[in-house]
CSV table of C-alpha atoms and ligand atoms in Angstrom, one decimal:
chain,number,residue,atom,x,y,z
A,1,MET,CA,-83.3,-44.6,5.5
A,2,VAL,CA,-79.8,-45.3,5.4
A,3,LYS,CA,-78.5,-45.3,8.5
A,4,GLU,CA,-74.5,-44.5,9.8
A,5,ILE,CA,-72.8,-44.5,6.3
A,6,ASN,CA,-68.9,-45.2,6.9
A,7,LEU,CA,-67.8,-43.4,4.1
A,8,LEU,CA,-69.3,-41.1,1.7
A,9,ILE,CA,-68.4,-40.6,-1.8
A,10,LYS,CA,-69.4,-37.2,-3.1
A,11,ASP,CA,-69.9,-35.6,-5.6
A,12,ALA,CA,-69.6,-38.3,-7.9
A,13,CYS,CA,-69.8,-39.2,-11.8
A,14,ILE,CA,-71.4,-42.7,-12.9
A,15,LYS,CA,-72.1,-44.5,-15.6
A,16,GLY,CA,-76.0,-44.1,-16.2
A,17,ARG,CA,-76.3,-40.9,-14.2
A,18,GLU,CA,-76.3,-37.6,-16.1
A,19,GLU,CA,-76.3,-35.6,-13.0
A,20,LEU,CA,-73.5,-35.7,-9.7
A,21,VAL,CA,-74.1,-38.4,-7.0
A,22,ASP,CA,-73.5,-39.3,-3.9
A,23,ILE,CA,-72.4,-42.4,-2.8
A,24,GLY,CA,-72.7,-44.4,0.9
A,25,ILE,CA,-70.9,-47.0,2.3
A,26,VAL,CA,-71.6,-49.1,4.7
A,27,ASN,CA,-69.7,-51.9,6.0
A,28,GLY,CA,-68.3,-52.4,2.8
A,29,VAL,CA,-71.1,-52.7,0.5
A,30,ILE,CA,-72.1,-49.1,-1.6
A,31,ALA,CA,-75.6,-48.8,0.2
A,32,ALA,CA,-76.8,-45.4,-1.2
A,33,ILE,CA,-76.7,-43.0,-4.3
A,34,ALA,CA,-78.4,-40.5,-3.6
A,35,ASP,CA,-78.6,-36.7,-5.2
A,36,ALA,CA,-75.3,-35.1,-4.9
A,37,GLY,CA,-75.4,-32.9,-1.5
A,38,THR,CA,-77.7,-35.2,-0.1
A,39,LEU,CA,-75.7,-37.4,2.2
A,40,THR,CA,-73.8,-37.6,5.0
A,41,ALA,CA,-71.1,-39.2,6.9
A,42,SER,CA,-68.3,-38.8,9.3
A,43,GLN,CA,-65.3,-39.7,6.3
A,44,THR,CA,-65.8,-37.9,3.1
A,45,ILE,CA,-63.9,-38.6,-0.3
A,46,ASP,CA,-64.3,-35.9,-2.4
A,47,ALA,CA,-64.6,-36.8,-5.5
A,48,ALA,CA,-65.0,-33.4,-7.2
A,49,GLY,CA,-67.1,-34.6,-10.3
A,50,GLY,CA,-65.0,-37.1,-10.6
A,51,TYR,CA,-65.8,-40.5,-11.7
A,52,VAL,CA,-66.1,-43.6,-9.6
A,53,SER,CA,-65.9,-46.8,-11.8
A,54,PRO,CA,-65.7,-50.5,-9.7
A,55,SER,CA,-61.9,-51.4,-8.9
A,56,PHE,CA,-59.6,-52.9,-11.9
A,57,THR,CA,-59.3,-57.0,-12.0
A,58,ASP,CA,-56.1,-58.4,-13.4
A,59,ALA,CA,-56.7,-61.0,-15.0
A,60,HIS,CA,-53.9,-62.2,-15.9
A,61,PHE,CA,-50.4,-61.8,-14.4
A,62,HIS,CA,-47.7,-63.4,-13.8
A,63,LEU,CA,-46.5,-62.6,-10.1
A,64,ASP,CA,-44.1,-65.1,-9.8
A,65,LYS,CA,-41.7,-64.0,-11.7
A,66,THR,CA,-41.9,-60.3,-11.7
A,67,MET,CA,-39.1,-57.9,-11.0
A,68,SER,CA,-36.6,-61.3,-12.4
A,69,ARG,CA,-35.5,-59.6,-14.8
A,70,GLN,CA,-32.5,-59.0,-13.8
A,71,LEU,CA,-30.9,-62.5,-13.3
A,72,PHE,CA,-32.0,-63.5,-16.8
A,73,GLY,CA,-33.4,-60.5,-19.1
A,74,ALA,CA,-34.4,-62.5,-22.8
A,75,VAL,CA,-35.3,-60.4,-26.5
A,76,LYS,CA,-36.6,-63.3,-27.8
A,77,PHE,CA,-39.4,-65.1,-27.0
A,78,ALA,CA,-37.8,-68.5,-27.7
A,79,ASP,CA,-35.1,-67.4,-25.2
A,80,ALA,CA,-37.6,-66.6,-22.9
A,81,PHE,CA,-38.9,-70.0,-23.1
A,82,GLY,CA,-34.8,-71.5,-23.2
A,83,LYS,CA,-34.2,-69.9,-20.1
A,84,ALA,CA,-37.3,-69.3,-17.8
A,85,HIS,CA,-36.8,-72.7,-16.2
A,86,LYS,CA,-32.9,-71.3,-15.1
A,87,VAL,CA,-34.3,-68.6,-13.6
A,88,LYS,CA,-36.5,-69.9,-11.9
A,89,SER,CA,-34.3,-72.7,-10.1
A,90,HIS,CA,-32.5,-68.8,-8.5
A,91,PHE,CA,-36.1,-68.2,-7.0
A,92,THR,CA,-36.2,-68.3,-2.8
A,93,VAL,CA,-40.0,-68.2,-0.6
A,94,GLU,CA,-38.9,-64.9,0.3
A,95,ASP,CA,-37.3,-63.6,-2.5
A,96,VAL,CA,-40.7,-64.6,-4.4
A,97,LYS,CA,-43.3,-63.0,-2.3
A,98,SER,CA,-40.2,-60.0,-2.1
A,99,ARG,CA,-41.2,-58.9,-5.7
A,100,ALA,CA,-44.7,-60.3,-5.4
A,101,MET,CA,-45.2,-57.4,-3.3
A,102,VAL,CA,-43.6,-55.0,-5.1
A,103,ALA,CA,-45.8,-55.4,-7.7
A,104,LEU,CA,-48.9,-55.7,-5.5
A,105,ASP,CA,-48.3,-52.4,-3.7
A,106,MET,CA,-48.2,-50.6,-7.3
A,107,ALA,CA,-51.5,-52.2,-8.5
A,108,VAL,CA,-53.1,-51.5,-5.6
A,109,ALA,CA,-52.9,-47.9,-5.9
A,110,HIS,CA,-53.3,-47.9,-9.2
A,111,GLY,CA,-56.7,-49.3,-8.6
A,112,ILE,CA,-56.4,-52.4,-9.6
A,113,GLY,CA,-58.0,-54.3,-6.3
A,114,ALA,CA,-58.5,-58.4,-7.5
A,115,MET,CA,-55.9,-60.1,-8.7
A,116,LYS,CA,-55.5,-63.7,-11.0
A,117,ALA,CA,-51.7,-64.0,-9.8
A,118,GLN,CA,-50.4,-67.0,-12.3
A,119,CYS,CA,-48.3,-69.0,-10.4
A,120,ASP,CA,-45.7,-71.9,-11.8
A,121,VAL,CA,-45.2,-75.1,-10.5
A,122,ASP,CA,-42.8,-77.4,-12.1
A,123,TYR,CA,-39.8,-79.1,-11.9
A,124,ALA,CA,-37.4,-75.7,-12.0
A,125,THR,CA,-39.3,-74.2,-8.8
A,126,GLY,CA,-40.8,-77.0,-7.7
A,127,LEU,CA,-43.5,-75.6,-4.6
A,128,VAL,CA,-41.1,-72.7,-4.0
A,129,SER,CA,-42.4,-69.9,-6.1
A,130,MET,CA,-46.4,-71.3,-5.2
A,131,GLU,CA,-45.5,-70.2,-1.5
A,132,GLY,CA,-43.8,-67.5,-1.7
A,133,VAL,CA,-46.8,-66.1,-3.8
A,134,LEU,CA,-49.8,-67.4,-1.4
A,135,ALA,CA,-47.7,-65.4,1.1
A,136,ALA,CA,-47.9,-62.0,-0.9
A,137,ALA,CA,-51.4,-62.7,-1.1
A,138,GLU,CA,-51.9,-63.3,3.0
A,139,GLU,CA,-49.8,-60.3,3.7
A,140,TYR,CA,-52.2,-58.3,1.1
A,141,LYS,CA,-55.5,-59.4,1.3
A,142,ASP,CA,-57.3,-56.2,3.2
A,143,LEU,CA,-55.6,-54.1,-0.2
A,144,ILE,CA,-56.0,-56.8,-3.0
A,145,THR,CA,-57.7,-59.4,-3.5
A,146,VAL,CA,-55.3,-62.6,-5.3
A,147,GLU,CA,-55.7,-65.8,-6.3
A,148,ALA,CA,-53.9,-68.1,-7.5
A,149,ILE,CA,-53.4,-70.6,-10.8
A,150,ALA,CA,-50.6,-73.2,-10.8
A,151,PHE,CA,-49.6,-72.9,-13.9
A,152,PRO,CA,-47.4,-76.0,-15.3
A,153,GLN,CA,-45.1,-73.2,-17.7
A,154,GLU,CA,-42.6,-76.4,-18.5
A,155,GLY,CA,-45.3,-78.6,-19.6
A,156,ILE,CA,-47.0,-81.1,-18.3
A,157,VAL,CA,-45.6,-85.0,-21.1
A,158,SER,CA,-42.7,-83.0,-20.9
A,159,ASP,CA,-42.4,-82.2,-17.0
A,160,PRO,CA,-43.7,-85.8,-15.5
A,161,GLN,CA,-43.1,-83.8,-12.0
A,162,ALA,CA,-45.9,-81.5,-13.1
A,163,PRO,CA,-49.6,-82.5,-12.4
A,164,GLU,CA,-48.5,-84.1,-8.8
A,165,LEU,CA,-47.2,-80.7,-8.1
A,166,ILE,CA,-50.1,-79.0,-9.5
A,167,ARG,CA,-52.1,-81.1,-6.6
A,168,GLN,CA,-50.2,-79.7,-4.4
A,169,ALA,CA,-49.9,-76.4,-4.7
A,170,LEU,CA,-54.4,-76.8,-5.4
A,171,ARG,CA,-53.7,-78.0,-1.3
A,172,MET,CA,-51.8,-74.9,-0.8
A,173,GLY,CA,-54.8,-72.8,-1.9
A,174,ALA,CA,-54.2,-72.6,-5.5
A,175,LYS,CA,-57.6,-71.5,-6.6
A,176,TYR,CA,-57.5,-72.6,-10.3
A,177,VAL,CA,-55.2,-75.3,-12.5
A,178,GLY,CA,-52.9,-73.5,-15.3
A,179,GLY,CA,-51.9,-75.1,-18.5
A,180,LEU,CA,-50.2,-74.3,-21.5
A,181,PRO,CA,-50.3,-76.9,-24.4
A,182,GLU,CA,-48.8,-75.7,-27.3
A,183,PHE,CA,-45.1,-76.0,-25.3
A,184,GLU,CA,-45.4,-80.2,-26.5
A,185,THR,CA,-43.6,-81.6,-28.9
A,186,THR,CA,-46.6,-83.3,-30.6
A,187,GLU,CA,-50.9,-82.5,-31.3
A,188,THR,CA,-51.1,-86.2,-29.2
A,189,TYR,CA,-48.9,-84.5,-26.1
A,190,GLN,CA,-50.8,-81.4,-26.2
A,191,GLU,CA,-54.1,-83.3,-25.9
A,192,THR,CA,-52.8,-85.2,-23.3
A,193,HIS,CA,-51.7,-81.6,-22.1
A,194,ILE,CA,-55.1,-80.7,-21.4
A,195,LYS,CA,-57.0,-84.1,-21.0
A,196,THR,CA,-54.4,-84.6,-17.5
A,197,ILE,CA,-55.6,-80.4,-16.8
A,198,PHE,CA,-59.1,-81.2,-17.4
A,199,ASP,CA,-58.8,-84.7,-14.7
A,200,ILE,CA,-57.0,-82.3,-11.7
A,201,ALA,CA,-59.6,-79.8,-12.3
A,202,GLU,CA,-62.4,-82.6,-11.5
A,203,GLU,CA,-60.7,-84.5,-9.4
A,204,PHE,CA,-60.2,-81.2,-7.0
A,205,ASP,CA,-63.7,-79.5,-8.4
A,206,VAL,CA,-62.2,-76.8,-9.1
A,207,ASN,CA,-61.8,-74.2,-12.1
A,208,VAL,CA,-59.5,-74.1,-15.8
A,209,ASP,CA,-57.7,-71.3,-16.9
A,210,CYS,CA,-55.0,-72.4,-19.7
A,211,HIS,CA,-52.1,-71.0,-21.8
A,212,CYS,CA,-53.4,-71.0,-25.3
A,213,ASP,CA,-51.6,-70.5,-29.3
A,214,TYR,CA,-49.4,-67.5,-27.9
A,215,THR,CA,-47.5,-66.9,-30.7
A,216,ASP,CA,-48.8,-65.9,-34.0
A,217,ARG,CA,-45.5,-67.7,-35.8
A,218,LYS,CA,-47.2,-71.1,-35.4
A,219,ARG,CA,-50.7,-72.0,-36.4
A,220,PHE,CA,-50.9,-73.4,-33.3
A,221,ARG,CA,-54.6,-75.1,-32.5
A,222,THR,CA,-55.2,-75.6,-28.9
A,223,LEU,CA,-57.6,-73.4,-28.3
A,224,GLU,CA,-60.5,-74.9,-30.2
A,225,LYS,CA,-59.0,-78.3,-28.8
A,226,LEU,CA,-59.6,-77.0,-25.3
A,227,ALA,CA,-63.3,-75.9,-26.5
A,228,ASP,CA,-64.0,-79.9,-27.8
A,229,ILE,CA,-63.0,-80.8,-24.2
A,230,THR,CA,-64.3,-78.3,-22.1
A,231,ILE,CA,-67.7,-79.6,-24.0
A,232,GLU,CA,-66.5,-83.2,-24.1
A,233,ARG,CA,-66.1,-82.8,-20.1
A,234,GLY,CA,-69.3,-80.3,-19.4
A,235,TYR,CA,-66.9,-78.0,-18.2
A,236,GLN,CA,-69.0,-74.9,-19.4
A,237,GLY,CA,-68.0,-71.5,-18.1
A,238,ARG,CA,-65.4,-72.4,-15.7
A,239,VAL,CA,-62.5,-71.9,-18.5
A,240,CYS,CA,-60.9,-69.2,-19.2
A,241,ALA,CA,-57.7,-69.4,-21.9
A,242,GLY,CA,-54.5,-66.7,-22.6
A,243,HIS,CA,-53.9,-65.6,-25.0
A,244,CYS,CA,-54.5,-67.0,-28.3
A,245,ASN,CA,-52.7,-64.9,-30.6
A,246,ALA,CA,-52.7,-67.4,-33.8
A,247,LEU,CA,-56.6,-67.2,-33.7
A,248,ALA,CA,-55.5,-63.7,-34.1
A,249,ILE,CA,-53.8,-65.1,-37.8
A,250,TYR,CA,-56.2,-67.8,-38.9
A,251,GLU,CA,-58.1,-67.9,-42.4
A,252,ASP,CA,-61.4,-66.0,-40.9
A,253,ASP,CA,-63.9,-69.2,-41.6
A,254,GLU,CA,-61.4,-71.4,-39.6
A,255,ALA,CA,-61.1,-68.1,-37.1
A,256,LYS,CA,-65.3,-68.5,-37.6
A,257,ARG,CA,-65.3,-72.2,-36.8
A,258,VAL,CA,-63.3,-72.3,-33.3
A,259,ILE,CA,-65.0,-68.4,-31.9
A,260,ASP,CA,-68.1,-70.6,-32.1
A,261,LYS,CA,-67.2,-73.4,-30.3
A,262,LEU,CA,-65.6,-71.2,-27.7
A,263,ALA,CA,-69.4,-69.3,-27.7
A,264,GLN,CA,-70.0,-73.2,-27.1
A,265,ALA,CA,-68.4,-74.0,-24.4
A,266,GLU,CA,-68.9,-70.8,-22.4
A,267,ILE,CA,-65.0,-70.0,-22.1
A,268,GLN,CA,-63.5,-66.5,-21.7
A,269,VAL,CA,-60.8,-65.6,-23.6
A,270,VAL,CA,-58.0,-62.8,-22.1
A,271,VAL,CA,-55.5,-60.8,-24.5
A,272,LEU,CA,-51.8,-59.5,-23.5
A,273,PRO,CA,-51.7,-56.9,-25.4
A,274,ILE,CA,-49.3,-55.4,-23.7
A,275,ALA,CA,-47.1,-57.5,-23.4
A,276,ASN,CA,-47.5,-59.8,-26.4
A,277,LEU,CA,-47.2,-56.1,-28.4
A,278,GLN,CA,-43.2,-56.3,-27.7
A,279,MET,CA,-42.9,-59.9,-27.9
A,280,LEU,CA,-44.4,-61.5,-31.1
A,281,GLY,CA,-43.0,-60.6,-33.7
A,282,GLY,CA,-39.4,-59.6,-33.4
A,283,GLU,CA,-36.1,-61.8,-35.8
A,284,LYS,CA,-36.2,-59.1,-38.0
A,285,ARG,CA,-39.8,-58.8,-39.1
A,286,THR,CA,-43.5,-57.2,-38.6
A,287,PRO,CA,-45.6,-58.8,-36.6
A,288,SER,CA,-48.3,-60.7,-38.2
A,289,ASN,CA,-50.6,-59.5,-35.8
A,290,ARG,CA,-50.3,-56.8,-33.0
A,291,GLY,CA,-50.4,-58.7,-29.7
A,292,SER,CA,-53.6,-59.3,-29.0
A,293,SER,CA,-56.7,-62.1,-30.2
A,294,ARG,CA,-59.6,-61.6,-32.7
A,295,ILE,CA,-61.9,-59.1,-29.6
A,296,LEU,CA,-64.4,-57.7,-31.7
A,297,GLU,CA,-65.4,-61.2,-33.0
A,298,LEU,CA,-65.8,-62.7,-30.1
A,299,LEU,CA,-67.6,-60.2,-28.3
A,300,ASP,CA,-69.7,-60.3,-31.0
A,301,ALA,CA,-70.3,-64.0,-30.0
A,302,GLY,CA,-71.1,-63.0,-26.5
A,303,VAL,CA,-67.0,-64.2,-25.9
A,304,ASN,CA,-66.6,-63.1,-22.5
A,305,VAL,CA,-62.7,-61.5,-23.1
A,306,ALA,CA,-61.0,-59.8,-21.0
A,307,SER,CA,-57.5,-58.1,-20.4
A,308,GLY,CA,-54.3,-59.1,-18.5
A,309,LEU,CA,-50.9,-57.0,-18.3
A,310,ASP,CA,-49.0,-59.9,-18.2
A,311,ASN,CA,-45.6,-59.8,-17.0
A,312,MET,CA,-43.5,-56.6,-15.4
A,313,PHE,CA,-39.8,-56.7,-15.9
A,314,ASP,CA,-39.0,-60.3,-16.2
A,315,ILE,CA,-37.3,-62.5,-18.6
A,316,TRP,CA,-40.8,-61.9,-21.0
A,317,TYR,CA,-42.1,-58.7,-20.8
A,318,ARG,CA,-39.2,-55.4,-19.8
A,319,PHE,CA,-41.7,-53.1,-19.1
A,320,ASN,CA,-45.6,-52.4,-17.7
A,321,GLY,CA,-45.9,-49.7,-14.6
A,322,MET,CA,-49.2,-51.9,-13.3
A,323,ASP,CA,-51.5,-49.6,-14.5
A,324,PRO,CA,-54.6,-51.3,-15.7
A,325,VAL,CA,-55.4,-47.5,-17.5
A,326,LEU,CA,-53.1,-48.3,-19.7
A,327,LEU,CA,-53.9,-52.1,-20.4
A,328,GLY,CA,-57.4,-51.0,-21.0
A,329,LEU,CA,-56.0,-48.4,-23.4
A,330,MET,CA,-53.4,-51.0,-25.1
A,331,THR,CA,-56.3,-53.2,-25.7
A,332,CYS,CA,-58.1,-50.5,-27.5
A,333,LEU,CA,-55.9,-49.8,-29.7
A,334,SER,CA,-54.4,-53.3,-30.7
A,335,GLY,CA,-57.9,-54.5,-30.6
A,336,GLY,CA,-58.7,-51.8,-33.4
A,337,MET,CA,-61.3,-50.7,-31.2
A,338,ARG,CA,-63.1,-47.3,-32.4
A,339,THR,CA,-67.0,-46.6,-31.5
A,340,ASN,CA,-68.5,-45.0,-28.3
A,341,ALA,CA,-69.1,-48.2,-27.4
A,342,GLU,CA,-66.1,-49.8,-28.1
A,343,VAL,CA,-64.6,-47.8,-26.3
A,344,GLU,CA,-67.1,-48.6,-23.5
A,345,GLU,CA,-66.1,-52.3,-23.9
A,346,SER,CA,-62.5,-51.9,-23.2
A,347,PHE,CA,-62.7,-50.6,-20.0
A,348,ASN,CA,-65.2,-53.2,-18.9
A,349,MET,CA,-61.7,-55.8,-20.3
A,350,ILE,CA,-60.2,-53.9,-17.4
A,351,THR,CA,-62.9,-54.4,-14.7
A,352,ASN,CA,-66.4,-56.0,-14.9
A,353,ARG,CA,-65.3,-58.6,-17.9
A,354,ALA,CA,-61.7,-58.8,-15.8
A,355,ALA,CA,-64.4,-59.9,-12.6
A,356,LYS,CA,-66.3,-62.3,-14.2
A,357,THR,CA,-63.4,-64.2,-14.8
A,358,MET,CA,-62.8,-64.1,-11.0
A,359,ASN,CA,-66.7,-64.4,-11.0
A,360,ARG,CA,-66.5,-61.5,-8.7
A,361,ASP,CA,-68.7,-59.1,-10.8
A,362,GLN,CA,-70.2,-56.9,-9.8
A,363,GLY,CA,-72.0,-55.7,-12.0
A,364,GLY,CA,-71.2,-51.8,-11.9
A,365,VAL,CA,-71.3,-49.3,-9.3
A,366,MET,CA,-75.1,-49.1,-7.2
A,367,VAL,CA,-76.8,-50.2,-4.0
A,368,GLY,CA,-75.9,-53.6,-2.8
A,369,ALA,CA,-72.1,-53.7,-5.1
A,370,PRO,CA,-69.3,-54.0,-2.4
A,371,ALA,CA,-67.3,-51.2,-2.5
A,372,ASP,CA,-64.6,-52.3,-4.5
A,373,LEU,CA,-64.1,-49.0,-6.0
A,374,VAL,CA,-61.5,-46.8,-7.3
A,375,ILE,CA,-62.7,-42.6,-8.0
A,376,HIS,CA,-61.1,-40.8,-10.9
A,377,SER,CA,-59.6,-37.4,-11.3
A,378,ALA,CA,-60.9,-37.6,-15.2
A,379,LYS,CA,-64.9,-37.4,-16.1
A,380,ASN,CA,-65.4,-40.6,-18.5
A,381,ILE,CA,-63.9,-42.9,-20.1
A,382,VAL,CA,-62.2,-41.2,-22.3
A,383,ASP,CA,-60.7,-38.6,-20.7
A,384,ILE,CA,-59.5,-41.3,-18.3
A,385,TYR,CA,-57.3,-43.1,-21.4
A,386,ARG,CA,-56.1,-39.6,-22.1
A,387,MET,CA,-55.1,-38.0,-18.5
A,388,ILE,CA,-53.4,-41.0,-17.6
A,389,PRO,CA,-52.3,-41.5,-15.2
A,390,GLY,CA,-54.4,-38.8,-13.5
A,391,LYS,CA,-55.5,-39.0,-9.6
A,392,ARG,CA,-57.1,-41.7,-8.5
A,393,THR,CA,-58.0,-43.4,-4.9
A,394,THR,CA,-59.2,-47.3,-4.8
A,395,ILE,CA,-61.4,-48.3,-2.0
A,396,LYS,CA,-61.0,-51.9,-1.0
A,397,ASN,CA,-64.2,-53.6,1.0
A,398,GLY,CA,-65.1,-49.7,2.0
A,399,LYS,CA,-62.1,-49.0,3.0
A,400,LYS,CA,-59.6,-46.4,0.8
A,401,VAL,CA,-56.1,-49.1,0.7
A,402,GLY,CA,-54.2,-47.0,-2.2
A,403,GLU,CA,-53.1,-43.6,-3.5
A,404,MET,CA,-51.9,-42.6,-6.9
A,405,ASP,CA,-51.4,-38.7,-7.5
A,406,LYS,CA,-49.8,-37.5,-11.5
A,407,THR,CA,-52.4,-34.5,-12.8
A,408,VAL,CA,-49.7,-31.8,-12.3
A,409,TRP,CA,-48.4,-30.9,-15.7
A,410,THR,CA,-45.7,-27.7,-16.0
A,411,ALA,CA,-45.0,-26.2,-19.4
A,412,LYS,CA,-43.6,-22.8,-19.5
A,413,LEU,CA,-41.6,-20.7,-22.4
A,414,GLY,CA,-38.3,-21.0,-21.3
A,415,PHE,CA,-38.7,-22.9,-18.2
F,1,ZN,ZN1,-49.1,-65.9,-19.4
């Protein structure tokens, strides 16, 4: 019998159960799931029939640049690349930390319990951005788990300071080596870029999280190269690739070859549909794809695919309010996900599948899983998407850490 439940979530709807349940939490772990009305505790949250899910994970977010758009906004993709180093040269540790905290506040309120934070390390910002991001992560550690990626946004061959800065960032507390091979000017340099990040990853025994083939304008092939090198180095299961938009414009047979290699290399893919829906295309042309990648083909091949928010009010993307539910809906729309199973997968891409990119997949709401949860006002995934933003309560490590409520809608003739 379970004793001393610290927190009881009563009358909850969970996946795989027809009837409402009570969820008992002991010391940050789900200790009991029982028929509604059967558990008691000193502290209770009434889910009122709402759906309880694992907390959201943002698998790819640029926490260092968030809220910096006022410095240099960019409308076009090329402008953003051209101006990024100038924007970063204005950053200070305190400034990065305070902007990151704005994003983390909003993330926690919307139910995000973990985040993979991309953070530039390059000649323009040095280690200033990393210091600011790690300071914000430390301040928020009881509310959200943040793991930093040392990201060489200005390249490796084109920015010879980058490899040593990545090493220093890993010593400071970054958890992953990042990459952006298509930034290099030749295919040989792209290969050098990828090999260098693997050299560093092996040296520190950390995983890789690499931007690949961001644009839908050029048929970049760094994703395939990443898969080849992952297999060569025996790094299967330790590599994540972000964006992967060019994959969407390959011919089907070429795409299949690359997807098969990704499956073989056990590379995980993170799509960034909200930011990329706006950033791709443009210049008086309609985008060739819809900001996403070949989600359904990747899933069919057994590749783990997650979704991330990418940017908020920075040089790359001017909107975003850190709502993972909106991200799930946009993932669904941009990926053409229509069936019940596909809609459920889109929700997995912001919960379990995203958590897997950080080795944090808790498997669902089940006994023994960490009590990192979100209590929704809606009763199922379709209604969670339909009634955005709704009401949510964020539970981290068995404690209530965030809440938001936007459930009051008023309509009246002559109002
Ligand atoms: Zn990115």
